[in-house]
mmCIF file of C-alpha atoms and ligand atoms in Angstrom:
data_model
loop_
_atom_site.group_PDB
_atom_site.id
_atom_site.type_symbol
_atom_site.label_atom_id
_atom_site.label_comp_id
_atom_site.label_asym_id
_atom_site.label_seq_id
_atom_site.Cartn_x
_atom_site.Cartn_y
_atom_site.Cartn_z
ATOM 1 C CA MET A 1 63.718 190.145 123.246
ATOM 2 C CA GLY A 2 61.555 191.944 120.749
ATOM 3 C CA SER A 3 59.317 190.156 118.083
ATOM 4 C CA VAL A 4 59.783 190.689 114.701
ATOM 5 C CA VAL A 5 56.031 191.776 114.159
ATOM 6 C CA ASP A 6 57.067 194.575 116.918
ATOM 7 C CA ALA A 7 60.399 195.763 114.852
ATOM 8 C CA PRO A 8 59.789 195.248 110.952
ATOM 9 C CA VAL A 9 63.002 195.855 109.451
ATOM 10 C CA VAL A 10 62.205 198.717 106.509
ATOM 11 C CA VAL A 11 64.251 197.677 103.355
ATOM 12 C CA GLU A 12 63.733 199.823 100.338
ATOM 13 C CA GLY A 13 62.409 197.823 97.378
ATOM 14 C CA VAL A 14 61.407 194.710 99.255
ATOM 15 C CA ALA A 15 57.854 193.626 97.798
ATOM 16 C CA GLU A 16 56.957 197.376 96.448
ATOM 17 C CA ASN A 17 56.059 195.887 93.028
ATOM 18 C CA MET A 18 52.820 194.659 91.825
ATOM 19 C CA LEU A 19 52.437 191.870 89.472
ATOM 20 C CA GLY A 20 48.849 191.182 88.927
ATOM 21 C CA ASP A 21 47.553 190.366 92.485
ATOM 22 C CA LYS A 22 51.282 189.796 93.790
ATOM 23 C CA LYS A 23 53.622 191.560 95.310
ATOM 24 C CA VAL A 24 57.167 191.053 94.224
ATOM 25 C CA THR A 25 60.763 191.695 94.558
ATOM 26 C CA VAL A 26 62.738 191.945 91.773
ATOM 27 C CA VAL A 27 67.150 191.829 91.899
ATOM 28 C CA PHE A 28 68.677 192.727 88.940
ATOM 29 C CA VAL A 29 72.152 190.509 88.455
ATOM 30 C CA LEU A 30 74.296 192.580 85.999
ATOM 31 C CA GLY A 31 78.214 192.085 85.373
ATOM 32 C CA GLY A 32 79.886 191.298 81.743
ATOM 33 C CA PRO A 33 79.597 187.755 79.882
ATOM 34 C CA GLY A 34 81.782 185.090 82.390
ATOM 35 C CA SER A 35 81.730 187.504 85.374
ATOM 36 C CA GLY A 36 79.696 184.565 87.282
ATOM 37 C CA LYS A 37 75.875 185.750 87.192
ATOM 38 C CA GLY A 38 74.359 182.656 86.366
ATOM 39 C CA THR A 39 76.932 180.856 89.218
ATOM 40 C CA GLN A 40 76.075 182.984 91.956
ATOM 41 C CA CYS A 41 72.430 183.203 91.171
ATOM 42 C CA ALA A 42 72.382 179.405 91.603
ATOM 43 C CA ASN A 43 73.926 179.994 95.397
ATOM 44 C CA ILE A 44 71.522 182.637 96.071
ATOM 45 C CA VAL A 45 68.679 180.607 94.974
ATOM 46 C CA GLU A 46 69.822 177.954 97.276
ATOM 47 C CA HIS A 47 70.361 179.906 100.611
ATOM 48 C CA PHE A 48 67.830 182.956 100.016
ATOM 49 C CA GLY A 49 64.485 181.311 97.821
ATOM 50 C CA PHE A 50 64.821 183.398 95.082
ATOM 51 C CA THR A 51 63.576 182.313 91.722
ATOM 52 C CA HIS A 52 66.348 182.505 89.047
ATOM 53 C CA LEU A 53 65.548 183.903 85.872
ATOM 54 C CA SER A 54 67.844 184.586 83.194
ATOM 55 C CA ALA A 55 67.270 186.548 80.341
ATOM 56 C CA GLY A 56 69.652 184.398 78.246
ATOM 57 C CA ASP A 57 68.534 180.936 79.433
ATOM 58 C CA LEU A 58 64.767 182.246 78.580
ATOM 59 C CA LEU A 59 65.983 183.535 75.152
ATOM 60 C CA ARG A 60 67.773 180.098 74.424
ATOM 61 C CA ALA A 61 64.570 177.824 75.435
ATOM 62 C CA GLU A 62 62.691 180.127 72.910
ATOM 63 C CA ILE A 63 64.627 179.083 70.013
ATOM 64 C CA LYS A 64 64.244 175.518 71.130
ATOM 65 C CA SER A 65 60.691 175.790 71.264
ATOM 66 C CA GLY A 66 60.600 176.121 67.711
ATOM 67 C CA SER A 67 59.045 180.042 68.026
ATOM 68 C CA GLU A 68 58.582 182.238 65.230
ATOM 69 C CA ASN A 69 60.987 184.595 66.873
ATOM 70 C CA GLY A 70 63.540 181.477 67.042
ATOM 71 C CA THR A 71 65.961 182.286 64.481
ATOM 72 C CA MET A 72 66.107 185.906 64.788
ATOM 73 C CA ILE A 73 67.258 185.421 68.457
ATOM 74 C CA GLU A 74 69.303 182.898 67.543
ATOM 75 C CA ASN A 75 70.940 184.956 64.973
ATOM 76 C CA MET A 76 71.315 188.107 67.505
ATOM 77 C CA ILE A 77 72.737 185.730 69.885
ATOM 78 C CA LYS A 78 75.725 184.554 67.465
ATOM 79 C CA GLU A 79 76.688 188.391 66.979
ATOM 80 C CA GLY A 80 76.454 189.036 70.678
ATOM 81 C CA LYS A 81 73.854 191.797 70.032
ATOM 82 C CA ILE A 82 70.683 192.192 72.286
ATOM 83 C CA VAL A 83 67.272 191.040 71.176
ATOM 84 C CA PRO A 84 64.701 193.767 71.052
ATOM 85 C CA SER A 85 63.129 194.674 74.424
ATOM 86 C CA GLU A 86 59.182 193.191 74.018
ATOM 87 C CA VAL A 87 60.462 189.546 73.161
ATOM 88 C CA THR A 88 62.494 189.491 76.235
ATOM 89 C CA ILE A 89 60.095 191.202 78.432
ATOM 90 C CA LYS A 90 57.368 188.936 77.412
ATOM 91 C CA LEU A 91 59.381 185.795 78.530
ATOM 92 C CA LEU A 92 60.468 187.453 81.604
ATOM 93 C CA GLN A 93 57.017 188.777 82.395
ATOM 94 C CA ASP A 94 55.412 185.231 81.849
ATOM 95 C CA ALA A 95 57.714 183.456 84.176
ATOM 96 C CA MET A 96 57.232 185.673 86.943
ATOM 97 C CA ILE A 97 53.483 185.072 86.547
ATOM 98 C CA LYS A 98 53.824 181.649 85.949
ATOM 99 C CA ASN A 99 55.741 180.805 88.932
ATOM 100 C CA GLU A 100 54.386 181.260 92.492
ATOM 101 C CA ASN A 101 57.597 182.549 94.317
ATOM 102 C CA ASP A 102 57.220 186.415 94.785
ATOM 103 C CA LYS A 103 61.093 187.305 94.731
ATOM 104 C CA PHE A 104 63.139 186.736 91.444
ATOM 105 C CA LEU A 105 66.485 187.657 90.208
ATOM 106 C CA ILE A 106 66.865 188.902 87.176
ATOM 107 C CA ASP A 107 69.925 187.981 85.321
ATOM 108 C CA GLY A 108 71.523 189.698 82.103
ATOM 109 C CA PHE A 109 68.375 191.947 82.096
ATOM 110 C CA PRO A 110 68.371 195.005 81.500
ATOM 111 C CA ARG A 111 71.277 195.098 79.242
ATOM 112 C CA ASN A 112 70.634 198.133 77.401
ATOM 113 C CA GLU A 113 68.822 201.887 77.918
ATOM 114 C CA GLU A 114 65.998 200.409 75.784
ATOM 115 C CA ASN A 115 65.270 197.158 77.964
ATOM 116 C CA ARG A 116 65.271 199.297 80.953
ATOM 117 C CA ALA A 117 62.887 201.980 80.144
ATOM 118 C CA ALA A 118 60.812 199.400 78.283
ATOM 119 C CA PHE A 119 60.715 197.335 81.559
ATOM 120 C CA GLU A 120 59.844 200.029 83.428
ATOM 121 C CA ASN A 121 57.108 200.697 81.211
ATOM 122 C CA VAL A 122 55.268 197.726 80.631
ATOM 123 C CA THR A 123 55.735 195.929 84.541
ATOM 124 C CA LYS A 124 55.901 198.909 86.582
ATOM 125 C CA ILE A 125 58.580 197.063 88.570
ATOM 126 C CA SER A 126 62.091 198.694 90.033
ATOM 127 C CA PRO A 127 64.413 196.544 91.261
ATOM 128 C CA ALA A 128 64.962 196.388 94.974
ATOM 129 C CA PHE A 129 68.741 196.533 94.157
ATOM 130 C CA VAL A 130 71.279 195.820 91.319
ATOM 131 C CA LEU A 131 73.819 193.449 92.059
ATOM 132 C CA PHE A 132 76.972 194.032 89.804
ATOM 133 C CA PHE A 133 79.709 191.848 89.153
ATOM 134 C CA ASP A 134 82.843 193.623 88.454
ATOM 135 C CA CYS A 135 85.361 191.421 86.564
ATOM 136 C CA SER A 136 88.217 192.050 84.243
ATOM 137 C CA GLU A 137 88.092 191.578 80.458
ATOM 138 C CA GLU A 138 91.023 189.151 80.986
ATOM 139 C CA GLU A 139 89.781 186.699 83.702
ATOM 140 C CA MET A 140 86.032 186.635 81.832
ATOM 141 C CA GLU A 141 87.367 185.561 78.669
ATOM 142 C CA ARG A 142 89.240 182.984 80.167
ATOM 143 C CA ARG A 143 86.296 181.489 81.925
ATOM 144 C CA LEU A 144 83.993 181.841 78.657
ATOM 145 C CA LEU A 145 86.679 180.020 76.722
ATOM 146 C CA ALA A 146 86.767 177.083 79.555
ATOM 147 C CA ARG A 147 82.992 176.747 79.876
ATOM 148 C CA ASN A 148 82.328 174.158 77.600
ATOM 149 C CA GLN A 149 78.774 174.130 77.474
ATOM 150 C CA GLY A 150 78.148 174.109 73.544
ATOM 151 C CA ARG A 151 77.022 177.514 73.683
ATOM 152 C CA VAL A 152 77.308 179.047 70.072
ATOM 153 C CA ASP A 153 78.458 182.794 71.294
ATOM 154 C CA ASP A 154 81.400 181.163 73.803
ATOM 155 C CA ASN A 155 84.151 181.608 70.533
ATOM 156 C CA ILE A 156 86.772 184.262 70.826
ATOM 157 C CA GLU A 157 85.157 186.079 67.691
ATOM 158 C CA THR A 158 81.452 186.609 69.387
ATOM 159 C CA ILE A 159 83.072 186.868 72.915
ATOM 160 C CA ARG A 160 84.773 189.932 71.737
ATOM 161 C CA LYS A 161 81.585 191.703 70.764
ATOM 162 C CA ARG A 162 79.798 190.777 73.646
ATOM 163 C CA PHE A 163 82.367 192.641 75.766
ATOM 164 C CA LYS A 164 82.054 195.831 73.348
ATOM 165 C CA VAL A 165 78.180 195.483 73.862
ATOM 166 C CA PHE A 166 78.513 195.117 77.782
ATOM 167 C CA VAL A 167 80.783 198.487 77.590
ATOM 168 C CA GLU A 168 78.854 200.743 75.231
ATOM 169 C CA SER A 169 75.302 199.101 76.334
ATOM 170 C CA SER A 170 75.030 197.717 79.664
ATOM 171 C CA LEU A 171 77.596 199.659 81.647
ATOM 172 C CA PRO A 172 75.457 202.983 81.063
ATOM 173 C CA VAL A 173 72.452 201.404 82.849
ATOM 174 C CA ILE A 174 74.442 200.278 85.322
ATOM 175 C CA GLU A 175 75.495 204.176 85.705
ATOM 176 C CA HIS A 176 71.850 204.761 85.814
ATOM 177 C CA TYR A 177 71.252 202.814 89.124
ATOM 178 C CA ASN A 178 74.546 203.592 90.683
ATOM 179 C CA ALA A 179 73.411 207.368 90.075
ATOM 180 C CA LYS A 180 70.141 206.168 92.080
ATOM 181 C CA ASP A 181 72.187 204.612 94.904
ATOM 182 C CA LYS A 182 70.930 201.218 93.877
ATOM 183 C CA VAL A 183 73.996 199.259 92.675
ATOM 184 C CA LYS A 184 75.684 196.717 95.091
ATOM 185 C CA LYS A 185 79.475 196.296 93.430
ATOM 186 C CA ILE A 186 81.102 192.999 94.074
ATOM 187 C CA ASP A 187 84.652 191.694 93.163
ATOM 188 C CA ALA A 188 83.757 188.840 90.795
ATOM 189 C CA ALA A 189 87.550 188.161 90.065
ATOM 190 C CA LYS A 190 87.922 186.031 93.368
ATOM 191 C CA PRO A 191 87.344 182.506 93.932
ATOM 192 C CA ILE A 192 83.302 181.641 93.576
ATOM 193 C CA SER A 193 83.346 181.086 97.571
ATOM 194 C CA GLU A 194 84.646 184.100 98.419
ATOM 195 C CA VAL A 195 82.383 186.037 95.998
ATOM 196 C CA PHE A 196 79.455 184.201 97.648
ATOM 197 C CA GLU A 197 80.745 185.587 100.869
ATOM 198 C CA ASP A 198 80.385 189.139 99.559
ATOM 199 C CA VAL A 199 77.013 188.043 98.018
ATOM 200 C CA LYS A 200 75.390 186.859 101.452
ATOM 201 C CA ALA A 201 76.335 189.830 103.064
ATOM 202 C CA ILE A 202 74.355 191.938 100.509
ATOM 203 C CA PHE A 203 71.262 189.563 100.533
ATOM 204 C CA ALA A 204 71.268 188.997 104.634
ATOM 205 C CA PRO A 205 69.254 192.389 105.539
ATOM 206 C CA TYR A 206 66.651 191.826 102.562
ATOM 207 C CA ALA A 207 66.270 188.170 103.328
ATOM 208 C CA LYS A 208 65.563 189.121 107.171
ATOM 209 C CA ALA A 209 63.063 191.986 105.823
ATOM 210 C CA LEU A 210 61.609 189.370 102.875
ATOM 211 C CA LEU A 211 60.512 187.045 105.863
ATOM 212 C CA GLU A 212 58.962 189.655 108.196
ATOM 213 C CA CYS A 213 57.137 190.450 105.090
ATOM 214 C CA ASP A 214 55.488 187.133 104.479
ATOM 215 C CA TYR A 215 55.193 187.167 108.498
ATOM 216 C CA ILE A 216 53.333 189.884 108.717
ATOM 217 C CA SER A 217 51.169 188.709 105.887
ATOM 218 C CA VAL A 218 50.343 185.389 107.096
ATOM 219 C CA ILE A 219 49.355 187.193 110.971
ATOM 220 C CA LYS A 220 47.016 189.684 108.565
ATOM 221 C CA ASN A 221 45.230 187.194 106.622
ATOM 222 C CA HIS A 222 44.867 184.711 109.611
HETATM 223 N N1 ATP B 301 84.686 183.119 90.605
HETATM 224 C C1 ATP B 301 84.979 182.402 89.607
HETATM 225 N N2 ATP B 301 86.165 182.203 89.643
HETATM 226 C C2 ATP B 301 86.353 181.256 88.334
HETATM 227 N N3 ATP B 301 85.624 180.630 87.608
HETATM 228 C C3 ATP B 301 84.208 181.077 87.691
HETATM 229 C C4 ATP B 301 83.858 182.181 89.019
HETATM 230 N N4 ATP B 301 82.665 182.104 88.997
HETATM 231 C C5 ATP B 301 81.869 181.366 87.480
HETATM 232 N N5 ATP B 301 83.074 180.822 87.324
HETATM 233 C C6 ATP B 301 83.050 180.011 85.519
HETATM 234 O O1 ATP B 301 83.489 180.830 85.011
HETATM 235 C C7 ATP B 301 82.128 180.301 83.937
HETATM 236 C C8 ATP B 301 81.167 181.605 83.689
HETATM 237 O O2 ATP B 301 80.460 181.219 84.967
HETATM 238 P P1 ATP B 301 78.812 182.097 84.782
HETATM 239 O O3 ATP B 301 78.050 181.136 83.494
HETATM 240 O O4 ATP B 301 77.966 181.840 85.780
HETATM 241 O O5 ATP B 301 79.048 183.325 83.922
HETATM 242 P P2 ATP B 301 77.530 184.758 83.607
HETATM 243 O O6 ATP B 301 78.093 185.752 83.903
HETATM 244 O O7 ATP B 301 76.436 183.847 83.682
HETATM 245 O O8 ATP B 301 78.049 184.495 81.863
HETATM 246 P P3 ATP B 301 77.178 185.057 80.508
HETATM 247 O O9 ATP B 301 76.744 186.180 80.656
HETATM 248 O O10 ATP B 301 78.240 184.466 79.659
HETATM 249 O O11 ATP B 301 75.886 183.858 80.980
HETATM 250 C C9 ATP B 301 81.737 179.044 84.369
HETATM 251 O O12 ATP B 301 82.476 178.270 83.638
HETATM 252 C C10 ATP B 301 81.978 178.942 85.826
HETATM 253 O O13 ATP B 301 82.120 177.515 86.496
HETATM 254 N N1 LIG B 302 68.503 191.029 78.049
HETATM 255 C C1 LIG B 302 69.309 190.434 77.326
HETATM 256 C C2 LIG B 302 70.081 189.036 77.637
HETATM 257 C C3 LIG B 302 70.688 188.343 76.677
HETATM 258 N N2 LIG B 302 70.367 188.727 75.334
HETATM 259 C C4 LIG B 302 71.134 187.801 74.247
HETATM 260 O O1 LIG B 302 71.746 186.570 74.363
HETATM 261 C C5 LIG B 302 72.972 186.403 74.957
HETATM 262 C C6 LIG B 302 73.447 185.465 75.904
HETATM 263 O O2 LIG B 302 73.086 186.110 77.323
HETATM 264 P P1 LIG B 302 73.473 185.964 78.566
HETATM 265 O O3 LIG B 302 72.993 186.652 79.842
HETATM 266 O O4 LIG B 302 73.251 184.131 78.715
HETATM 267 O O5 LIG B 302 75.326 185.736 78.440
HETATM 268 C C7 LIG B 302 73.079 187.802 74.718
HETATM 269 O O6 LIG B 302 74.799 187.885 74.582
HETATM 270 C C8 LIG B 302 72.309 188.307 74.096
HETATM 271 O O7 LIG B 302 72.425 187.812 72.547
HETATM 272 C C9 LIG B 302 69.773 189.571 75.088
HETATM 273 O O8 LIG B 302 69.550 189.832 73.702
HETATM 274 N N3 LIG B 302 69.138 190.291 75.960
HETATM 275 MG MG1 MG B 303 74.677 183.324 82.497
#
């Protein structure tokens, strides 16, 4: 039986990016509003040890913190609009630096071409892959109206605006990564547990490669 050190799994995008002095792996998690990004990220964290960073959650926390950008962010979220990239990128970058983990799920980002290009320019990080949760607007609308978490944007008027922004601004980002063969598309209309079975099949080879990276760096530094 071969040892993991003899035969490392080479998977593109795993631990290829530097953030300060740490090597990081980033997976972008995209999909329409209510497609189940947050729900599945929680499962991935539990099974594969990633840290979940939701751009929307970071922006909502920024509003609560009383930051000088709070009012601007709140108004953008109420309108379903995309907050300027420098604000969101700073929040994501700070969260990755503060966290000791080296593998991150970035949920709900990049949301438009400006987000994508600015993140690449500022951080020099490119994703190992992009997980895309594909779901019909009808199903997403049903889920958002039933979510009941008190979000200011979970009302039918803002939901319609968010769908429009998704189609006009976010789908082109997914197309960009698709042209680079980086998109892993999941049928997100299925029940939560069935969606996670498909997610697991995608993460398994990466999880193995990441474990081997950790193991090899332990051996090297020993
Ligand atoms: N596969 C599924 N089937 C049915 N309901 C689901 C499924 N996945 C998630 N949900 C429910 O749909 C709602 C939206 O899910 P979630 O918050 O994960 O979506 P999201 O993509 O993160 O949305 P947003 O972009 O608005 O943050 C939640 O109430 C969640 O419990
Ligand atoms: N990159 C992003 C992500 C989110 N926003 C704003 O937050 C809202 C909620 O995002 P969720 O991912 O939690 O649905 C979104 O509609 C945007 O207003 C953003 O500006 N940029
Ligand atoms: Mg979410």
